[in-house]
Every structure is written in structure tokens, then in C-alpha cells.
mmCIF file of C-alpha atoms in Angstrom:
data_model
loop_
_atom_site.group_PDB
_atom_site.id
_atom_site.type_symbol
_atom_site.label_atom_id
_atom_site.label_comp_id
_atom_site.label_asym_id
_atom_site.label_seq_id
_atom_site.Cartn_x
_atom_site.Cartn_y
_atom_site.Cartn_z
ATOM 1 C CA UNK A 1 0.038 0.019 0.104
ATOM 2 C CA UNK A 2 1.285 3.494 -0.865
ATOM 3 C CA UNK A 3 1.930 5.977 1.816
ATOM 4 C CA UNK A 4 -0.380 8.374 -0.087
ATOM 5 C CA UNK A 5 -3.205 5.841 0.409
ATOM 6 C CA UNK A 6 -2.511 5.590 4.202
ATOM 7 C CA UNK A 7 -2.619 9.284 4.495
ATOM 8 C CA UNK A 8 -5.832 9.438 2.644
ATOM 9 C CA UNK A 9 -7.287 6.807 4.967
ATOM 10 C CA UNK A 10 -6.230 8.966 7.775
ATOM 11 C CA UNK A 11 -7.592 12.160 6.281
ATOM 12 C CA UNK A 12 -11.055 10.351 5.692
ATOM 13 C CA UNK A 13 -11.078 9.229 9.352
ATOM 14 C CA UNK A 14 -10.377 12.778 10.391
ATOM 15 C CA UNK A 15 -13.007 14.258 8.234
ATOM 16 C CA UNK A 16 -10.513 16.186 6.111
ATOM 17 C CA UNK A 17 -11.294 14.815 2.730
ATOM 18 C CA UNK A 18 -13.544 15.930 0.024
ATOM 19 C CA UNK A 19 -16.871 14.340 -0.269
ATOM 20 C CA UNK A 20 -16.453 13.022 -3.604
ATOM 21 C CA UNK A 21 -13.266 11.181 -2.627
ATOM 22 C CA UNK A 22 -14.523 10.201 0.652
ATOM 23 C CA UNK A 23 -16.841 7.470 -0.958
ATOM 24 C CA UNK A 24 -13.772 6.088 -2.866
ATOM 25 C CA UNK A 25 -11.765 5.744 0.351
ATOM 26 C CA UNK A 26 -14.707 4.367 2.189
ATOM 27 C CA UNK A 27 -14.976 1.569 -0.485
ATOM 28 C CA UNK A 28 -11.345 0.913 -0.412
ATOM 29 C CA UNK A 29 -11.378 0.364 3.402
ATOM 30 C CA UNK A 30 -14.360 -1.882 2.783
ATOM 31 C CA UNK A 31 -12.718 -4.039 0.120
ATOM 32 C CA UNK A 32 -9.050 -3.938 0.904
ATOM 33 C CA UNK A 33 -7.780 -5.749 3.936
ATOM 34 C CA UNK A 34 -4.587 -3.834 4.113
ATOM 35 C CA UNK A 35 -6.755 -0.556 4.156
ATOM 36 C CA UNK A 36 -9.057 -1.904 6.748
ATOM 37 C CA UNK A 37 -5.908 -2.718 8.990
ATOM 38 C CA UNK A 38 -4.660 0.845 8.600
ATOM 39 C CA UNK A 39 -8.004 2.403 9.492
ATOM 40 C CA UNK A 40 -8.433 0.049 12.432
ATOM 41 C CA UNK A 41 -5.039 1.037 13.818
ATOM 42 C CA UNK A 42 -5.819 4.980 13.499
ATOM 43 C CA UNK A 43 -9.308 4.385 15.019
ATOM 44 C CA UNK A 44 -7.832 2.536 17.921
ATOM 45 C CA UNK A 45 -5.254 5.570 18.578
ATOM 46 C CA UNK A 46 -8.024 7.976 18.374
ATOM 47 C CA UNK A 47 -10.120 5.962 20.633
ATOM 48 C CA UNK A 48 -7.381 5.735 23.160
ATOM 49 C CA UNK A 49 -6.657 9.604 23.072
ATOM 50 C CA UNK A 50 -10.340 10.196 23.690
ATOM 51 C CA UNK A 51 -9.856 9.248 27.284
ATOM 52 C CA UNK A 52 -8.202 12.722 27.593
ATOM 53 C CA UNK A 53 -5.110 14.100 29.004
ATOM 54 C CA UNK A 54 -3.873 13.397 32.619
ATOM 55 C CA UNK A 55 -4.524 16.408 34.620
ATOM 56 C CA UNK A 56 -1.677 18.657 35.705
ATOM 57 C CA UNK A 57 -1.758 21.147 38.412
ATOM 58 C CA UNK A 58 0.423 23.860 39.638
ATOM 59 C CA UNK A 59 2.212 23.614 42.844
ATOM 60 C CA UNK A 60 2.861 27.423 43.235
ATOM 61 C CA UNK A 61 0.553 29.344 45.503
ATOM 62 C CA UNK A 62 -1.927 31.777 44.147
ATOM 63 C CA UNK A 63 0.181 34.835 45.417
ATOM 64 C CA UNK A 64 3.531 33.686 44.239
ATOM 65 C CA UNK A 65 2.213 32.796 40.723
ATOM 66 C CA UNK A 66 0.304 35.967 40.169
ATOM 67 C CA UNK A 67 2.916 38.134 41.862
ATOM 68 C CA UNK A 68 5.467 37.204 39.266
ATOM 69 C CA UNK A 69 2.912 37.707 36.348
ATOM 70 C CA UNK A 70 2.069 41.046 37.900
ATOM 71 C CA UNK A 71 5.658 42.160 38.195
ATOM 72 C CA UNK A 72 6.202 41.381 34.579
ATOM 73 C CA UNK A 73 3.143 43.253 33.563
ATOM 74 C CA UNK A 74 4.190 46.312 35.493
ATOM 75 C CA UNK A 75 7.712 46.101 34.089
ATOM 76 C CA UNK A 76 6.568 46.187 30.615
ATOM 77 C CA UNK A 77 4.592 48.769 28.798
ATOM 78 C CA UNK A 78 1.191 49.547 30.370
ATOM 79 C CA UNK A 79 -1.979 48.226 28.463
ATOM 80 C CA UNK A 80 -2.886 51.089 26.151
ATOM 81 C CA UNK A 81 -6.358 52.639 26.536
ATOM 82 C CA UNK A 82 -9.026 51.460 24.154
ATOM 83 C CA UNK A 83 -8.861 54.721 22.176
ATOM 84 C CA UNK A 84 -5.109 54.325 21.691
ATOM 85 C CA UNK A 85 -5.876 51.271 19.359
ATOM 86 C CA UNK A 86 -5.937 52.279 15.716
ATOM 87 C CA UNK A 87 -9.249 51.983 14.105
ATOM 88 C CA UNK A 88 -9.352 48.697 12.020
ATOM 89 C CA UNK A 89 -9.575 49.343 8.400
ATOM 90 C CA UNK A 90 -12.493 47.853 6.944
ATOM 91 C CA UNK A 91 -11.734 45.151 4.214
ATOM 92 C CA UNK A 92 -13.167 46.270 0.990
ATOM 93 C CA UNK A 93 -13.103 49.989 1.369
ATOM 94 C CA UNK A 94 -9.946 52.026 1.788
ATOM 95 C CA UNK A 95 -7.656 48.976 2.216
ATOM 96 C CA UNK A 96 -8.847 47.845 -1.298
ATOM 97 C CA UNK A 97 -8.411 51.128 -2.674
ATOM 98 C CA UNK A 98 -4.785 51.320 -1.338
ATOM 99 C CA UNK A 99 -4.042 48.059 -2.959
ATOM 100 C CA UNK A 100 -5.005 49.423 -6.397
ATOM 101 C CA UNK A 101 -3.531 53.036 -5.733
ATOM 102 C CA UNK A 102 -0.111 51.593 -4.777
ATOM 103 C CA UNK A 103 0.637 49.800 -8.036
ATOM 104 C CA UNK A 104 -1.181 52.490 -10.349
ATOM 105 C CA UNK A 105 0.504 55.278 -8.520
ATOM 106 C CA UNK A 106 3.982 53.402 -8.808
ATOM 107 C CA UNK A 107 3.205 52.721 -12.503
ATOM 108 C CA UNK A 108 2.341 56.411 -13.059
ATOM 109 C CA UNK A 109 5.417 57.574 -11.417
ATOM 110 C CA UNK A 110 7.770 55.164 -13.335
ATOM 111 C CA UNK A 111 6.116 56.246 -16.714
ATOM 112 C CA UNK A 112 6.631 59.846 -15.840
ATOM 113 C CA UNK A 113 10.141 59.240 -14.954
ATOM 114 C CA UNK A 114 10.894 57.320 -18.210
ATOM 115 C CA UNK A 115 9.190 60.074 -20.289
ATOM 116 C CA UNK A 116 11.346 62.690 -18.527
ATOM 117 C CA UNK A 117 14.364 60.533 -18.861
ATOM 118 C CA UNK A 118 13.722 60.078 -22.649
ATOM 119 C CA UNK A 119 13.289 63.789 -23.086
ATOM 120 C CA UNK A 120 16.284 64.825 -21.188
ATOM 121 C CA UNK A 121 18.591 62.292 -23.216
ATOM 122 C CA UNK A 122 16.882 63.359 -26.478
ATOM 123 C CA UNK A 123 17.100 67.126 -25.777
ATOM 124 C CA UNK A 124 20.588 67.403 -24.352
ATOM 125 C CA UNK A 125 22.811 64.237 -23.946
ATOM 126 C CA UNK A 126 25.257 65.763 -21.634
ATOM 127 C CA UNK A 127 22.565 67.294 -19.277
ATOM 128 C CA UNK A 128 23.090 65.742 -15.924
ATOM 129 C CA UNK A 129 20.359 63.477 -15.020
ATOM 130 C CA UNK A 130 18.893 64.364 -11.649
ATOM 131 C CA UNK A 131 17.432 61.482 -9.754
ATOM 132 C CA UNK A 132 13.736 62.232 -9.267
ATOM 133 C CA UNK A 133 12.546 61.728 -5.824
ATOM 134 C CA UNK A 134 8.922 60.635 -5.752
ATOM 135 C CA UNK A 135 7.319 61.640 -2.495
ATOM 136 C CA UNK A 136 4.936 59.086 -1.135
ATOM 137 C CA UNK A 137 1.338 60.194 -1.682
ATOM 138 C CA UNK A 138 -0.133 61.288 1.550
ATOM 139 C CA UNK A 139 -1.817 58.754 3.554
ATOM 140 C CA UNK A 140 -0.371 55.836 1.435
ATOM 141 C CA UNK A 141 0.567 52.829 3.535
ATOM 142 C CA UNK A 142 1.553 49.298 2.914
ATOM 143 C CA UNK A 143 -1.443 47.111 2.357
ATOM 144 C CA UNK A 144 -2.857 45.956 5.570
ATOM 145 C CA UNK A 145 -2.556 42.303 4.795
ATOM 146 C CA UNK A 146 1.027 42.740 4.170
ATOM 147 C CA UNK A 147 1.630 44.774 7.292
ATOM 148 C CA UNK A 148 -0.135 42.074 9.457
ATOM 149 C CA UNK A 149 1.987 39.438 7.793
ATOM 150 C CA UNK A 150 5.176 41.190 8.606
ATOM 151 C CA UNK A 151 3.993 41.779 12.103
ATOM 152 C CA UNK A 152 3.255 38.296 12.580
ATOM 153 C CA UNK A 153 6.714 37.359 11.645
ATOM 154 C CA UNK A 154 8.231 39.754 13.845
ATOM 155 C CA UNK A 155 5.783 38.869 16.745
ATOM 156 C CA UNK A 156 6.034 36.014 19.226
ATOM 157 C CA UNK A 157 4.682 33.717 16.501
ATOM 158 C CA UNK A 158 1.146 33.611 17.591
ATOM 159 C CA UNK A 159 -0.871 31.628 15.327
ATOM 160 C CA UNK A 160 -4.476 32.645 14.757
ATOM 161 C CA UNK A 161 -6.891 32.911 12.031
ATOM 162 C CA UNK A 162 -7.869 35.690 9.924
ATOM 163 C CA UNK A 163 -11.142 37.645 9.936
ATOM 164 C CA UNK A 164 -14.621 36.460 10.146
ATOM 165 C CA UNK A 165 -15.743 32.748 10.780
ATOM 166 C CA UNK A 166 -14.958 30.451 8.083
ATOM 167 C CA UNK A 167 -11.982 32.069 6.878
ATOM 168 C CA UNK A 168 -8.961 30.348 8.421
ATOM 169 C CA UNK A 169 -5.927 32.444 7.451
ATOM 170 C CA UNK A 170 -3.687 33.511 10.304
ATOM 171 C CA UNK A 171 -3.339 37.196 10.618
ATOM 172 C CA UNK A 172 -4.668 39.043 13.522
ATOM 173 C CA UNK A 173 -3.136 37.103 16.293
ATOM 174 C CA UNK A 174 -5.613 37.110 19.350
ATOM 175 C CA UNK A 175 -8.577 38.371 17.692
ATOM 176 C CA UNK A 176 -11.144 36.174 19.068
ATOM 177 C CA UNK A 177 -13.416 36.829 16.085
ATOM 178 C CA UNK A 178 -10.864 35.134 14.065
ATOM 179 C CA UNK A 179 -10.727 31.990 15.597
ATOM 180 C CA UNK A 180 -11.287 28.974 13.485
ATOM 181 C CA UNK A 181 -14.731 27.243 13.370
ATOM 182 C CA UNK A 182 -13.235 24.090 14.880
ATOM 183 C CA UNK A 183 -12.453 26.274 18.111
ATOM 184 C CA UNK A 184 -15.862 27.940 18.274
ATOM 185 C CA UNK A 185 -17.490 24.604 17.594
ATOM 186 C CA UNK A 186 -15.570 21.985 19.442
ATOM 187 C CA UNK A 187 -17.644 19.226 17.981
ATOM 188 C CA UNK A 188 -16.081 20.156 14.679
ATOM 189 C CA UNK B 1 -22.544 51.345 39.458
ATOM 190 C CA UNK B 2 -22.584 48.181 41.642
ATOM 191 C CA UNK B 3 -19.308 46.840 42.866
ATOM 192 C CA UNK B 4 -18.194 43.826 41.056
ATOM 193 C CA UNK B 5 -18.505 40.647 42.837
ATOM 194 C CA UNK B 6 -15.103 39.218 41.657
ATOM 195 C CA UNK B 7 -15.098 35.855 43.106
ATOM 196 C CA UNK B 8 -18.537 35.013 41.798
ATOM 197 C CA UNK B 9 -18.524 36.903 38.496
ATOM 198 C CA UNK B 10 -18.580 35.039 35.244
ATOM 199 C CA UNK B 11 -15.505 34.752 33.098
ATOM 200 C CA UNK B 12 -17.012 37.092 30.677
ATOM 201 C CA UNK B 13 -17.928 39.905 33.197
ATOM 202 C CA UNK B 14 -14.384 39.628 34.614
ATOM 203 C CA UNK B 15 -12.773 39.870 31.145
ATOM 204 C CA UNK B 16 -14.772 43.004 30.257
ATOM 205 C CA UNK B 17 -13.849 44.629 33.755
ATOM 206 C CA UNK B 18 -10.131 43.705 32.915
ATOM 207 C CA UNK B 19 -10.356 45.110 29.425
ATOM 208 C CA UNK B 20 -11.081 48.593 31.015
ATOM 209 C CA UNK B 21 -7.716 48.220 32.644
ATOM 210 C CA UNK B 22 -8.670 46.708 36.031
ATOM 211 C CA UNK B 23 -6.171 44.063 37.233
ATOM 212 C CA UNK B 24 -8.046 42.529 40.106
ATOM 213 C CA UNK B 25 -10.621 40.807 37.782
ATOM 214 C CA UNK B 26 -7.595 39.504 35.598
ATOM 215 C CA UNK B 27 -5.985 38.108 38.705
ATOM 216 C CA UNK B 28 -9.201 36.270 39.375
ATOM 217 C CA UNK B 29 -9.163 34.913 35.774
ATOM 218 C CA UNK B 30 -5.569 33.950 36.063
ATOM 219 C CA UNK B 31 -6.480 32.028 39.417
ATOM 220 C CA UNK B 32 -9.318 30.349 37.875
ATOM 221 C CA UNK B 33 -7.525 29.118 34.642
ATOM 222 C CA UNK B 34 -3.941 28.787 35.532
ATOM 223 C CA UNK B 35 -4.086 24.988 36.018
ATOM 224 C CA UNK B 36 -5.307 24.667 32.371
ATOM 225 C CA UNK B 37 -2.883 26.965 30.883
ATOM 226 C CA UNK B 38 0.090 25.556 32.689
ATOM 227 C CA UNK B 39 -1.199 21.877 31.888
ATOM 228 C CA UNK B 40 -1.090 22.815 28.188
ATOM 229 C CA UNK B 41 2.229 24.342 28.440
ATOM 230 C CA UNK B 42 3.512 21.414 30.226
ATOM 231 C CA UNK B 43 1.983 18.812 27.879
ATOM 232 C CA UNK B 44 3.910 20.532 25.133
ATOM 233 C CA UNK B 45 7.158 21.193 26.837
ATOM 234 C CA UNK B 46 7.402 18.299 29.187
ATOM 235 C CA UNK B 47 9.504 20.380 31.599
ATOM 236 C CA UNK B 48 8.011 21.875 34.551
ATOM 237 C CA UNK B 49 10.270 25.031 34.700
ATOM 238 C CA UNK B 50 9.711 25.790 30.978
ATOM 239 C CA UNK B 51 6.050 25.224 31.343
ATOM 240 C CA UNK B 52 5.846 27.480 34.437
ATOM 241 C CA UNK B 53 7.588 30.321 32.651
ATOM 242 C CA UNK B 54 5.745 30.005 29.514
ATOM 243 C CA UNK B 55 2.391 29.945 31.333
ATOM 244 C CA UNK B 56 3.281 32.979 33.185
ATOM 245 C CA UNK B 57 4.407 34.636 29.928
ATOM 246 C CA UNK B 58 1.051 33.722 28.374
ATOM 247 C CA UNK B 59 -0.838 35.650 31.122
ATOM 248 C CA UNK B 60 1.345 38.598 30.486
ATOM 249 C CA UNK B 61 0.708 38.487 26.947
ATOM 250 C CA UNK B 62 -2.962 37.958 27.557
ATOM 251 C CA UNK B 63 -3.221 41.117 29.495
ATOM 252 C CA UNK B 64 -1.233 43.215 26.986
ATOM 253 C CA UNK B 65 -3.596 41.815 24.138
ATOM 254 C CA UNK B 66 -6.825 41.732 26.103
ATOM 255 C CA UNK B 67 -8.326 44.685 24.217
ATOM 256 C CA UNK B 68 -8.145 42.583 21.134
ATOM 257 C CA UNK B 69 -10.147 39.678 22.582
ATOM 258 C CA UNK B 70 -13.605 40.025 20.990
ATOM 259 C CA UNK B 71 -15.647 37.505 23.120
ATOM 260 C CA UNK B 72 -16.425 35.329 20.061
ATOM 261 C CA UNK B 73 -14.701 32.407 21.740
ATOM 262 C CA UNK B 74 -14.254 31.570 25.420
ATOM 263 C CA UNK B 75 -11.438 33.389 27.105
ATOM 264 C CA UNK B 76 -9.737 30.006 28.080
ATOM 265 C CA UNK B 77 -9.652 28.980 24.313
ATOM 266 C CA UNK B 78 -8.197 32.227 23.639
ATOM 267 C CA UNK B 79 -5.653 32.073 26.347
ATOM 268 C CA UNK B 80 -4.771 28.486 25.466
ATOM 269 C CA UNK B 81 -3.930 29.714 21.746
ATOM 270 C CA UNK B 82 -1.697 32.253 23.142
ATOM 271 C CA UNK B 83 0.127 29.774 25.429
ATOM 272 C CA UNK B 84 0.476 27.088 22.549
ATOM 273 C CA UNK B 85 1.984 29.834 20.246
ATOM 274 C CA UNK B 86 4.431 30.858 22.917
ATOM 275 C CA UNK B 87 5.424 27.198 23.367
ATOM 276 C CA UNK B 88 5.738 26.586 19.615
ATOM 277 C CA UNK B 89 7.899 29.748 19.256
ATOM 278 C CA UNK B 90 10.019 28.622 22.084
ATOM 279 C CA UNK B 91 10.412 25.094 20.862
ATOM 280 C CA UNK B 92 11.176 26.479 17.351
ATOM 281 C CA UNK B 93 14.110 28.489 18.770
ATOM 282 C CA UNK B 94 15.252 25.723 20.809
ATOM 283 C CA UNK B 95 15.131 23.341 17.893
ATOM 284 C CA UNK B 96 17.036 25.903 15.822
ATOM 285 C CA UNK B 97 19.831 25.710 18.307
ATOM 286 C CA UNK B 98 20.155 22.048 18.216
ATOM 287 C CA UNK B 99 21.724 20.147 15.334
ATOM 288 C CA UNK B 100 20.017 16.796 15.462
ATOM 289 C CA UNK B 101 19.286 16.873 11.672
ATOM 290 C CA UNK B 102 18.988 13.117 11.665
ATOM 291 C CA UNK B 103 15.925 13.382 14.027
ATOM 292 C CA UNK B 104 14.540 16.187 11.841
ATOM 293 C CA UNK B 105 14.782 14.195 8.771
ATOM 294 C CA UNK B 106 13.163 11.164 10.247
ATOM 295 C CA UNK B 107 10.337 13.269 11.383
ATOM 296 C CA UNK B 108 9.426 13.796 7.923
ATOM 297 C CA UNK B 109 10.014 10.300 6.767
ATOM 298 C CA UNK B 110 8.517 8.520 9.814
ATOM 299 C CA UNK B 111 11.915 7.223 10.796
ATOM 300 C CA UNK B 112 11.874 3.861 12.653
ATOM 301 C CA UNK B 113 8.205 3.717 12.508
ATOM 302 C CA UNK B 114 8.035 3.402 8.851
ATOM 303 C CA UNK B 115 9.935 0.156 9.096
ATOM 304 C CA UNK B 116 8.128 -1.098 12.068
ATOM 305 C CA UNK B 117 5.321 -3.774 11.512
ATOM 306 C CA UNK B 118 1.996 -2.650 12.598
ATOM 307 C CA UNK B 119 0.837 -4.130 15.739
ATOM 308 C CA UNK B 120 -2.782 -4.155 16.554
ATOM 309 C CA UNK B 121 -3.575 -1.914 19.402
ATOM 310 C CA UNK B 122 -6.731 -2.221 21.434
ATOM 311 C CA UNK B 123 -7.086 0.552 23.961
ATOM 312 C CA UNK B 124 -10.093 -0.882 25.756
ATOM 313 C CA UNK B 125 -8.421 -4.257 26.452
ATOM 314 C CA UNK B 126 -8.573 -4.518 30.414
ATOM 315 C CA UNK B 127 -6.951 -1.238 31.045
ATOM 316 C CA UNK B 128 -8.584 0.951 33.548
ATOM 317 C CA UNK B 129 -9.277 4.557 32.545
ATOM 318 C CA UNK B 130 -6.774 6.167 34.835
ATOM 319 C CA UNK B 131 -4.275 3.580 33.814
ATOM 320 C CA UNK B 132 -4.759 4.325 30.202
ATOM 321 C CA UNK B 133 -4.442 8.013 30.833
ATOM 322 C CA UNK B 134 -1.190 7.439 32.614
ATOM 323 C CA UNK B 135 0.105 5.300 29.773
ATOM 324 C CA UNK B 136 -0.898 7.822 27.271
ATOM 325 C CA UNK B 137 0.911 10.446 29.210
ATOM 326 C CA UNK B 138 3.978 8.465 29.374
ATOM 327 C CA UNK B 139 3.819 7.606 25.701
ATOM 328 C CA UNK B 140 3.298 11.389 24.697
ATOM 329 C CA UNK B 141 6.279 12.253 26.738
ATOM 330 C CA UNK B 142 8.356 9.836 24.533
ATOM 331 C CA UNK B 143 7.324 11.476 21.464
ATOM 332 C CA UNK B 144 9.391 13.958 19.708
ATOM 333 C CA UNK B 145 8.191 17.630 19.981
ATOM 334 C CA UNK B 146 6.759 17.648 16.341
ATOM 335 C CA UNK B 147 4.796 14.404 16.948
ATOM 336 C CA UNK B 148 3.565 15.399 20.216
ATOM 337 C CA UNK B 149 2.616 18.930 19.179
ATOM 338 C CA UNK B 150 0.660 17.759 15.992
ATOM 339 C CA UNK B 151 -1.234 15.285 18.222
ATOM 340 C CA UNK B 152 -1.998 17.816 20.978
ATOM 341 C CA UNK B 153 -3.162 20.204 18.307
ATOM 342 C CA UNK B 154 -5.311 17.860 16.588
ATOM 343 C CA UNK B 155 -6.623 15.484 19.210
ATOM 344 C CA UNK B 156 -6.999 17.903 22.228
ATOM 345 C CA UNK B 157 -7.223 21.389 20.593
ATOM 346 C CA UNK B 158 -9.314 20.040 17.786
ATOM 347 C CA UNK B 159 -7.575 22.130 15.062
ATOM 348 C CA UNK B 160 -7.648 21.131 11.517
ATOM 349 C CA UNK B 161 -4.783 20.174 9.266
ATOM 350 C CA UNK B 162 -4.335 23.771 7.587
ATOM 351 C CA UNK B 163 -4.650 25.345 11.028
ATOM 352 C CA UNK B 164 -1.966 22.972 12.289
ATOM 353 C CA UNK B 165 0.238 23.538 9.154
ATOM 354 C CA UNK B 166 0.006 27.357 9.849
ATOM 355 C CA UNK B 167 0.811 27.043 13.441
ATOM 356 C CA UNK B 168 3.774 24.684 12.983
ATOM 357 C CA UNK B 169 5.007 26.676 9.915
ATOM 358 C CA UNK B 170 4.833 23.620 7.643
ATOM 359 C CA UNK B 171 2.726 22.265 4.848
ATOM 360 C CA UNK B 172 -0.505 20.359 5.050
ATOM 361 C CA UNK B 173 1.344 17.237 3.635
ATOM 362 C CA UNK B 174 3.907 17.451 6.512
ATOM 363 C CA UNK B 175 1.110 17.661 8.914
ATOM 364 C CA UNK B 176 -0.497 14.586 7.568
ATOM 365 C CA UNK B 177 2.663 12.817 7.510
ATOM 366 C CA UNK B 178 3.674 13.771 11.021
ATOM 367 C CA UNK B 179 0.186 12.967 12.235
ATOM 368 C CA UNK B 180 0.356 9.493 10.745
ATOM 369 C CA UNK B 181 3.726 8.673 12.014
ATOM 370 C CA UNK B 182 2.919 10.188 15.555
ATOM 371 C CA UNK B 183 -0.108 7.923 15.752
ATOM 372 C CA UNK B 184 1.867 4.910 14.855
ATOM 373 C CA UNK B 185 4.742 5.656 17.194
ATOM 374 C CA UNK B 186 2.120 6.220 20.060
ATOM 375 C CA UNK B 187 0.358 3.038 19.213
ATOM 376 C CA UNK B 188 3.613 1.171 19.394
ATOM 377 C CA UNK B 189 4.706 2.925 22.658
ATOM 378 C CA UNK B 190 1.396 1.846 24.170
ATOM 379 C CA UNK B 191 1.792 -1.748 23.041
ATOM 380 C CA UNK B 192 5.375 -1.752 24.690
ATOM 381 C CA UNK B 193 3.806 -0.395 27.938
ATOM 382 C CA UNK B 194 1.310 -2.885 27.761
ATOM 383 C CA UNK B 195 3.786 -5.600 27.331
ATOM 384 C CA UNK B 196 5.870 -4.267 30.294
ATOM 385 C CA UNK B 197 2.757 -4.188 32.565
ATOM 386 C CA UNK B 198 2.071 -7.745 31.753
ATOM 387 C CA UNK B 199 5.609 -9.086 32.373
#
């Protein structure tokens, strides 16, 4: 049996396979004894793990444990007030506009530079070429998605899930609204 | 405005109060859920000191990011995610410092598990619930961090493949492969433990 088939059986048992392929794998498990053994083995492990984890408790006293956390909190930057948080840019409005404005603006600037450059050379070949500095258009920033990606890289590596329910990309770290369906629905 | 009855208030009420900058409700939340957060850190790290430090760091991060919590999921789920991320980040850094490339290679290929015959494992066979839980704990501790993490995220945190892939910075294919070999290795360890118990 190929490893790919084993992984497909596992994905089927985990509910991670497309419905059209699921029937095919179900038939394979039904007819092939090797596939059946693999499925049984995986089911047995899953069943064992359903018993849950061994409970673990902290030995530290409440005061000692909290005291250390409190000291660290106070030593670091204070929690900013709600109004200090930047207003999130709604997807589809200005962020979308920025995504278009940046490439279009850049293209326009490059075109202007090229035309200018051509004129300069044609008119006077010895005229020094002055490097044109293109000031950033006011209010233009990097697209939000890119910024968040970079922040995520630079941060503590917190994984989370983007945007609304159903979308499972990982951008805004602890945005609870961005938690995956499987978290909100433990039954999955 | 009535005074908040902290010991009897629900988590949600405490979180909202803490989001206004009050530390006492947050302290109560820490007290209520510290075992759960520590347990997750310990299950991933398998080291008491590291788990203690990381669980405390998670609470500090939780406080700093509390305003971002939108109440769509439970507070403990949110805190557990923070803790898992800190553990993963720590483990990644730790792993980077180590140069056990053979082990890393075997994580992807299944290593010795690939060559081991499949032995039938029957978890319900005359094993008491607590005994089995103990054995699972021992077996989990014997797994590599990649195998242990993938199992914890999938089996206990109920994350999907693509969520695990993102968290572990790897492809879905690697998650599937790791999960498969993690399960197989766990089964083999449980079988060995059963044999030990019998002998």
C-alpha cells in the first residue's frame, strides 16, 4: 500500500477529505484488508486519546504565581487605553483602494520618470540626470494584509485565524473573532 | 454602578472589567484558569520550569492583548492559543539551536516507525481509565516535539490540518505525515507499555 493511500485513509477518518473522494476511500477500506488494518489502527489510537490528558496542576501558590505575572506586567509597557488602538481598516473600502492605488501610482510615477528621462537624453545628451525623488502620496501605507503578515513574523509567533468565521488564514493574532470554526465549535 | 463581585462573577464579566484596565478581575481569571494553561504548556514542553515560565508569559501577553479579545470564543480558548503559540515559538528557537538533523529528517519520513510492523493496538483491553491515561501521558512524553505537538493540536485542541500547518510553519502534507507517524509511534509505545505491564 502506498503511503499516499494511508494518509488518505487518515484524512478520511479525520473528516478532512472532500466528499467525492470520501466515498472512494470508504470503498477501499471496505474491500482492501490492508486498508482496513490501517483504518483500524488509526481508529484505535484515536479512541485511546479520547480518554483525555492526565490532569496537571500547578504547585505554586496563588500569590506567588500571580506576583510574578504582575511584576512582569508592570515592568513592561502598560496596556494602552481602548482609544489608543487604531481603528481597524474595513476590508473592501480604503484597504482595497490602497491595493489599487499603490501599483497604479507606482506605474504612473515610473512612466513619468521614463518620459522625462527620454526627453532629457534626446534634448541634451550631456545634461546631468537628476534623480527624481517621488514623494509618497499622503496617507498611502502598505496594504494592511502585508503589514499584518510582517507583524506576525516579527511577533511571538502567535498563530491565529484571519477575519470572520469560516476564513482560516492566520493574521490578527488573538482576535477572538478570528478563531477557527473548530475552536468555536468543539464538535467540529 | 454596583461593585463587581469578583469571586462570583462569570469569566465574561471579569474579562470585560479587565479590558477596562482593572487588574483585580484579571488576577481572578488567572487564578481560575492557571492550571489549564499550565497543563497545556507542560503537555507541550514536558518540563516543569519551562511550562511555568511560558504559562506566566502567556498571562502577561494575555493582559497586553486583552483589548483585542472580541468575546467570540471562550476566554480560556483564547488564552490557550496564546500559550500554544508561545510554546511553539520557544520550541522552534530551541530546535534551531540543536543540530540533530537526523531526527529532523526522520520526522518527515517517519523514521523507525516506517519500518516497524503494525501491531494491533486495542486500547479498551482490560486497562482501567486512569491507567490508560497514565500510559498515554508516558507515551506522549516519549514522542518528539513535532509528533507530540501535532497530536495535541489535532486531538486535544481540535484544530484542522491547515490550522496546524500554519501554527507549525509547515505544509499540510507534512502535518498529515507527522500525524500519521505520531499515531503509529504512540500506538507502538502503548503496546510496549502494555507488554511491560504484563511481564
